[in-house]
Amino acid sequence: DRLRAWAGGLRGAGSVPRPARLAGMDDELLGIEAELAGGKPSLWRRIGPGSPVLPIALRTFVGCALAGYGSLAIGVGRPYWALVTAASIYQANITLSWNRGVQRVVGNIAGVLVFAAVVPLAHASRLALVLCCLACAFGAEALITRNYWLGSLCVTPMALLVTEFARYQEPGELIGDRIVDTLVGAVLGVVAAIVVTNRRATDGIEQALAASDTARESAERTLALPDPGHAGLETARRALTAALVELRAAADTAAGEWWQRALPEERVLAAEQSGHRTLAATVRRQAAEAGAAASPSGAGAQQ
């Protein structure tokens, strides 16, 4: 019931629900403790050959170059729109990039239709142009967190209206350039994502599996101690939480990459199940020790 209430609060328009204090784990559901336990990786690990960021960076470079040159070859007057479109679609893997590309195309084409509807009003006066831009900016801020293509529905007409501040332009030319650049940028961006494959995604799963097994075994050794203490339990719990989060992130990233060898799905599932069982036992042990310390008999025993 509590989880359903929190889920309902997240879907609403109010503030983000804050869980009540649970055995000293205020921010566990927000992922803060997992981030603290994982630590900050070194610069070489973040940008080096084995980094998950490197394939995305290469895709962005290749995709933006292809989109820019492709738009210039076609003869569109504003090739930077194609470049921005290609850069905006790249996500953690190809599947997510493809989904973002579809949302970008749908949002931009719908936004162009909105621009065609409001441009006569915007051309009425400079004040009307400014008010139309403000309305689009407000709509973008309100909708972009709900869905990317809904945000593009307002961002696209706003970008087109901004070009009108210098001088009024032919709406048909702007609309044509925007549609062509969007299609060129999205198509060539997806092509670059397919060509630049992330072959090391499965290697990331193997590393995450090893890290989760190590963290689970360490937590089990801590639980086996007669008196592990609050600090020992907390350290084991944080390390195991961070390892399980990394394992799920690595598995999700690899599952969305194309042209991969078979993923160790059964091993990932088994590691997650055993890790969560150990994590639950650690939390129960912490709660039991906290309750014993808070009870009068526990306080008297400690004295």
GROMACS .gro file of C-alpha atoms in nm:
model
  303
    1ASP     CA    1   0.000   0.000   0.000
    2ARG     CA    2   0.283   0.238   0.081
    3LEU     CA    3   0.457   0.168  -0.251
    4ARG     CA    4   0.130   0.226  -0.438
    5ALA     CA    5   0.083   0.557  -0.257
    6TRP     CA    6   0.436   0.668  -0.350
    7ALA     CA    7   0.381   0.563  -0.713
    8GLY     CA    8   0.060   0.765  -0.724
    9GLY     CA    9   0.244   1.065  -0.583
   10LEU     CA   10   0.514   1.038  -0.850
   11ARG     CA   11   0.250   1.034  -1.125
   12GLY     CA   12   0.081   1.343  -0.985
   13ALA     CA   13   0.173   1.706  -1.026
   14GLY     CA   14   0.274   1.770  -0.664
   15SER     CA   15   0.609   1.748  -0.492
   16VAL     CA   16   0.815   1.429  -0.496
   17PRO     CA   17   0.701   1.208  -0.204
   18ARG     CA   18   0.956   1.165   0.074
   19PRO     CA   19   0.949   0.822   0.243
   20ALA     CA   20   0.936   0.814   0.619
   21ARG     CA   21   1.254   0.733   0.811
   22LEU     CA   22   1.330   0.362   0.778
   23ALA     CA   23   1.611   0.245   1.005
   24GLY     CA   24   1.836   0.535   0.908
   25MET     CA   25   1.784   0.490   0.533
   26ASP     CA   26   1.618   0.820   0.445
   27ASP     CA   27   1.749   0.849   0.089
   28GLU     CA   28   1.781   0.484  -0.007
   29LEU     CA   29   1.487   0.493  -0.249
   30LEU     CA   30   1.630   0.804  -0.412
   31GLY     CA   31   1.952   0.623  -0.500
   32ILE     CA   32   2.177   0.862  -0.306
   33GLU     CA   33   2.329   0.596  -0.085
   34ALA     CA   34   2.398   0.370  -0.383
   35GLU     CA   35   2.583   0.654  -0.551
   36LEU     CA   36   2.783   0.728  -0.237
   37ALA     CA   37   2.873   0.362  -0.194
   38GLY     CA   38   2.980   0.324  -0.554
   39GLY     CA   39   3.226   0.610  -0.530
   40LYS     CA   40   3.342   0.839  -0.808
   41PRO     CA   41   3.524   0.652  -1.086
   42SER     CA   42   3.859   0.776  -1.209
   43LEU     CA   43   3.886   0.997  -1.516
   44TRP     CA   44   4.049   0.717  -1.718
   45ARG     CA   45   3.767   0.477  -1.629
   46ARG     CA   46   3.510   0.734  -1.738
   47ILE     CA   47   3.667   0.819  -2.076
   48GLY     CA   48   3.916   0.534  -2.140
   49PRO     CA   49   3.884   0.241  -2.381
   50GLY     CA   50   3.657   0.043  -2.148
   51SER     CA   51   3.435   0.337  -2.063
   52PRO     CA   52   3.060   0.312  -2.142
   53VAL     CA   53   3.073   0.679  -2.242
   54LEU     CA   54   3.322   0.623  -2.526
   55PRO     CA   55   3.081   0.449  -2.768
   56ILE     CA   56   2.823   0.724  -2.713
   57ALA     CA   57   3.088   0.990  -2.774
   58LEU     CA   58   3.200   0.820  -3.095
   59ARG     CA   59   2.841   0.783  -3.212
   60THR     CA   60   2.774   1.149  -3.142
   61PHE     CA   61   3.086   1.257  -3.332
   62VAL     CA   62   3.018   1.037  -3.636
   63GLY     CA   63   2.644   1.104  -3.638
   64CYS     CA   64   2.680   1.482  -3.612
   65ALA     CA   65   2.943   1.487  -3.887
   66LEU     CA   66   2.726   1.276  -4.117
   67ALA     CA   67   2.417   1.486  -4.046
   68GLY     CA   68   2.599   1.815  -4.104
   69TYR     CA   69   2.762   1.706  -4.429
   70GLY     CA   70   2.442   1.539  -4.546
   71SER     CA   71   2.241   1.855  -4.492
   72LEU     CA   72   2.503   2.061  -4.675
   73ALA     CA   73   2.504   1.816  -4.964
   74ILE     CA   74   2.128   1.844  -5.000
   75GLY     CA   75   2.156   2.221  -4.995
   76VAL     CA   76   1.948   2.304  -4.688
   77GLY     CA   77   2.015   2.655  -4.562
   78ARG     CA   78   2.040   2.564  -4.193
   79PRO     CA   79   2.249   2.245  -4.153
   80TYR     CA   80   2.296   2.302  -3.780
   81TRP     CA   81   1.938   2.183  -3.725
   82ALA     CA   82   2.032   1.842  -3.865
   83LEU     CA   83   2.343   1.836  -3.646
   84VAL     CA   84   2.144   1.918  -3.331
   85THR     CA   85   1.887   1.651  -3.418
   86ALA     CA   86   2.157   1.386  -3.453
   87ALA     CA   87   2.320   1.488  -3.123
   88SER     CA   88   1.989   1.482  -2.934
   89ILE     CA   89   1.895   1.121  -3.006
   90TYR     CA   90   2.192   0.941  -2.849
   91GLN     CA   91   2.117   0.749  -2.532
   92ALA     CA   92   2.279   0.463  -2.340
   93ASN     CA   93   2.222   0.206  -2.617
   94ILE     CA   94   2.088   0.169  -2.970
   95THR     CA   95   1.734   0.076  -2.866
   96LEU     CA   96   1.694   0.387  -2.653
   97SER     CA   97   1.855   0.599  -2.927
   98TRP     CA   98   1.609   0.462  -3.181
   99ASN     CA   99   1.315   0.543  -2.953
  100ARG     CA  100   1.447   0.893  -2.895
  101GLY     CA  101   1.491   0.942  -3.270
  102VAL     CA  102   1.128   0.848  -3.335
  103GLN     CA  103   1.013   1.087  -3.061
  104ARG     CA  104   1.231   1.363  -3.204
  105VAL     CA  105   1.088   1.325  -3.555
  106VAL     CA  106   0.728   1.307  -3.435
  107GLY     CA  107   0.771   1.603  -3.199
  108ASN     CA  108   0.946   1.820  -3.457
  109ILE     CA  109   0.695   1.755  -3.732
  110ALA     CA  110   0.406   1.826  -3.495
  111GLY     CA  111   0.590   2.137  -3.373
  112VAL     CA  112   0.628   2.259  -3.731
  113LEU     CA  113   0.251   2.232  -3.769
  114VAL     CA  114   0.208   2.437  -3.452
  115PHE     CA  115   0.447   2.698  -3.594
  116ALA     CA  116   0.246   2.712  -3.917
  117ALA     CA  117  -0.065   2.780  -3.710
  118VAL     CA  118   0.079   3.058  -3.490
  119VAL     CA  119   0.312   3.233  -3.736
  120PRO     CA  120   0.036   3.462  -3.876
  121LEU     CA  121  -0.035   3.582  -3.522
  122ALA     CA  122   0.339   3.623  -3.448
  123HIS     CA  123   0.382   3.837  -3.759
  124ALA     CA  124   0.109   4.073  -3.643
  125SER     CA  125   0.351   4.268  -3.420
  126ARG     CA  126   0.676   4.237  -3.229
  127LEU     CA  127   0.485   4.208  -2.903
  128ALA     CA  128   0.285   3.917  -3.041
  129LEU     CA  129   0.608   3.748  -3.149
  130VAL     CA  130   0.755   3.781  -2.800
  131LEU     CA  131   0.435   3.654  -2.636
  132CYS     CA  132   0.425   3.352  -2.868
  133CYS     CA  133   0.786   3.267  -2.779
  134LEU     CA  134   0.709   3.298  -2.407
  135ALA     CA  135   0.407   3.071  -2.443
  136CYS     CA  136   0.617   2.808  -2.624
  137ALA     CA  137   0.889   2.833  -2.358
  138PHE     CA  138   0.633   2.781  -2.082
  139GLY     CA  139   0.486   2.483  -2.265
  140ALA     CA  140   0.830   2.330  -2.317
  141GLU     CA  141   0.914   2.355  -1.947
  142ALA     CA  142   0.578   2.205  -1.850
  143LEU     CA  143   0.582   1.916  -2.097
  144ILE     CA  144   0.946   1.814  -2.147
  145THR     CA  145   0.955   1.617  -1.820
  146ARG     CA  146   0.635   1.432  -1.914
  147ASN     CA  147   0.744   1.315  -2.258
  148TYR     CA  148   1.022   1.414  -2.494
  149TRP     CA  149   0.806   1.450  -2.803
  150LEU     CA  150   0.555   1.664  -2.612
  151GLY     CA  151   0.839   1.895  -2.516
  152SER     CA  152   0.955   1.907  -2.879
  153LEU     CA  153   0.602   2.010  -2.969
  154CYS     CA  154   0.677   2.345  -2.802
  155VAL     CA  155   1.054   2.366  -2.849
  156THR     CA  156   1.031   2.341  -3.228
  157PRO     CA  157   0.795   2.638  -3.286
  158MET     CA  158   0.993   2.837  -3.030
  159ALA     CA  159   1.319   2.775  -3.219
  160LEU     CA  160   1.154   2.876  -3.544
  161LEU     CA  161   1.003   3.190  -3.390
  162VAL     CA  162   1.340   3.293  -3.246
  163THR     CA  163   1.477   3.317  -3.601
  164GLU     CA  164   1.208   3.579  -3.666
  165PHE     CA  165   1.357   3.828  -3.419
  166ALA     CA  166   1.616   3.952  -3.669
  167ARG     CA  167   1.367   3.981  -3.955
  168TYR     CA  168   1.047   3.821  -4.068
  169GLN     CA  169   1.116   3.525  -4.296
  170GLU     CA  170   0.917   3.317  -4.539
  171PRO     CA  171   0.733   3.056  -4.327
  172GLY     CA  172   0.733   2.798  -4.605
  173GLU     CA  173   1.111   2.806  -4.631
  174LEU     CA  174   1.156   2.770  -4.255
  175ILE     CA  175   0.909   2.482  -4.239
  176GLY     CA  176   1.073   2.300  -4.530
  177ASP     CA  177   1.425   2.342  -4.390
  178ARG     CA  178   1.320   2.221  -4.047
  179ILE     CA  179   1.146   1.908  -4.174
  180VAL     CA  180   1.430   1.812  -4.409
  181ASP     CA  181   1.698   1.876  -4.145
  182THR     CA  182   1.505   1.675  -3.886
  183LEU     CA  183   1.471   1.376  -4.115
  184VAL     CA  184   1.834   1.394  -4.231
  185GLY     CA  185   1.966   1.430  -3.876
  186ALA     CA  186   1.750   1.149  -3.735
  187VAL     CA  187   1.820   0.901  -4.015
  188LEU     CA  188   2.195   0.959  -4.030
  189GLY     CA  189   2.214   0.971  -3.650
  190VAL     CA  190   2.054   0.626  -3.623
  191VAL     CA  191   2.281   0.496  -3.899
  192ALA     CA  192   2.584   0.614  -3.701
  193ALA     CA  193   2.449   0.443  -3.388
  194ILE     CA  194   2.417   0.115  -3.580
  195VAL     CA  195   2.761   0.142  -3.741
  196VAL     CA  196   2.946   0.237  -3.421
  197THR     CA  197   2.864  -0.069  -3.212
  198ASN     CA  198   2.940  -0.115  -2.843
  199ARG     CA  199   3.103  -0.457  -2.838
  200ARG     CA  200   3.217  -0.416  -2.478
  201ALA     CA  201   2.865  -0.398  -2.333
  202THR     CA  202   2.869  -0.769  -2.247
  203ASP     CA  203   3.210  -0.729  -2.082
  204GLY     CA  204   3.049  -0.472  -1.853
  205ILE     CA  205   2.800  -0.737  -1.738
  206GLU     CA  206   3.081  -0.979  -1.653
  207GLN     CA  207   3.255  -0.714  -1.446
  208ALA     CA  208   2.931  -0.620  -1.271
  209LEU     CA  209   2.858  -0.988  -1.197
  210ALA     CA  210   3.199  -1.032  -1.037
  211ALA     CA  211   3.154  -0.714  -0.831
  212SER     CA  212   2.807  -0.819  -0.711
  213ASP     CA  213   2.931  -1.167  -0.610
  214THR     CA  214   3.217  -1.012  -0.416
  215ALA     CA  215   2.985  -0.766  -0.239
  216ARG     CA  216   2.734  -1.040  -0.157
  217GLU     CA  217   2.999  -1.270  -0.012
  218SER     CA  218   3.136  -0.984   0.196
  219ALA     CA  219   2.789  -0.906   0.328
  220GLU     CA  220   2.728  -1.272   0.414
  221ARG     CA  221   3.056  -1.285   0.606
  222THR     CA  222   2.951  -0.974   0.798
  223LEU     CA  223   2.613  -1.130   0.880
  224ALA     CA  224   2.786  -1.444   1.008
  225LEU     CA  225   2.973  -1.247   1.274
  226PRO     CA  226   2.830  -1.267   1.629
  227ASP     CA  227   2.835  -0.890   1.667
  228PRO     CA  228   2.897  -0.717   1.331
  229GLY     CA  229   2.803  -0.375   1.466
  230HIS     CA  230   2.603  -0.103   1.298
  231ALA     CA  231   2.900   0.033   1.101
  232GLY     CA  232   2.987  -0.307   0.958
  233LEU     CA  233   2.630  -0.380   0.855
  234GLU     CA  234   2.591  -0.035   0.703
  235THR     CA  235   2.911  -0.070   0.500
  236ALA     CA  236   2.812  -0.414   0.373
  237ARG     CA  237   2.462  -0.297   0.285
  238ARG     CA  238   2.583   0.007   0.093
  239ALA     CA  239   2.843  -0.191  -0.100
  240LEU     CA  240   2.593  -0.461  -0.196
  241THR     CA  241   2.330  -0.202  -0.294
  242ALA     CA  242   2.577  -0.021  -0.520
  243ALA     CA  243   2.687  -0.351  -0.680
  244LEU     CA  244   2.328  -0.455  -0.755
  245VAL     CA  245   2.249  -0.115  -0.905
  246GLU     CA  246   2.556  -0.136  -1.129
  247LEU     CA  247   2.462  -0.490  -1.234
  248ARG     CA  248   2.110  -0.388  -1.336
  249ALA     CA  249   2.240  -0.082  -1.524
  250ALA     CA  250   2.497  -0.292  -1.711
  251ALA     CA  251   2.236  -0.556  -1.799
  252ASP     CA  252   1.987  -0.297  -1.926
  253THR     CA  253   2.252  -0.123  -2.134
  254ALA     CA  254   2.373  -0.445  -2.295
  255ALA     CA  255   2.018  -0.568  -2.360
  256GLY     CA  256   1.952  -0.261  -2.573
  257GLU     CA  257   2.263  -0.301  -2.791
  258TRP     CA  258   2.235  -0.474  -3.126
  259TRP     CA  259   2.485  -0.718  -3.277
  260GLN     CA  260   2.582  -0.857  -2.936
  261ARG     CA  261   2.678  -1.208  -2.837
  262ALA     CA  262   2.437  -1.397  -2.611
  263LEU     CA  263   2.384  -1.222  -2.279
  264PRO     CA  264   2.420  -1.418  -1.951
  265GLU     CA  265   2.060  -1.348  -1.851
  266GLU     CA  266   2.024  -1.650  -1.622
  267ARG     CA  267   2.342  -1.561  -1.435
  268VAL     CA  268   2.227  -1.201  -1.396
  269LEU     CA  269   1.888  -1.313  -1.264
  270ALA     CA  270   2.046  -1.557  -1.019
  271ALA     CA  271   2.296  -1.295  -0.898
  272GLU     CA  272   2.019  -1.039  -0.847
  273GLN     CA  273   1.797  -1.283  -0.658
  274SER     CA  274   2.073  -1.399  -0.424
  275GLY     CA  275   2.199  -1.044  -0.380
  276HIS     CA  276   1.855  -0.910  -0.287
  277ARG     CA  277   1.803  -1.194  -0.041
  278THR     CA  278   2.132  -1.109   0.128
  279LEU     CA  279   2.044  -0.740   0.119
  280ALA     CA  280   1.708  -0.809   0.284
  281ALA     CA  281   1.879  -1.014   0.555
  282THR     CA  282   2.122  -0.728   0.617
  283VAL     CA  283   1.838  -0.477   0.653
  284ARG     CA  284   1.649  -0.708   0.891
  285ARG     CA  285   1.962  -0.751   1.101
  286GLN     CA  286   2.007  -0.374   1.116
  287ALA     CA  287   1.644  -0.324   1.220
  288ALA     CA  288   1.673  -0.593   1.486
  289GLU     CA  289   1.987  -0.440   1.635
  290ALA     CA  290   1.836  -0.092   1.625
  291GLY     CA  291   1.526  -0.221   1.805
  292ALA     CA  292   1.735  -0.402   2.066
  293ALA     CA  293   1.941  -0.089   2.132
  294ALA     CA  294   1.627   0.123   2.170
  295SER     CA  295   1.451  -0.114   2.412
  296PRO     CA  296   1.495  -0.067   2.789
  297SER     CA  297   1.643  -0.415   2.829
  298GLY     CA  298   1.892  -0.344   2.553
  299ALA     CA  299   1.990  -0.016   2.712
  300GLY     CA  300   2.032  -0.186   3.050
  301ALA     CA  301   2.245  -0.461   2.899
  302GLN     CA  302   2.468  -0.204   2.736
  303GLN     CA  303   2.507  -0.020   3.067
   0.00000   0.00000   0.00000
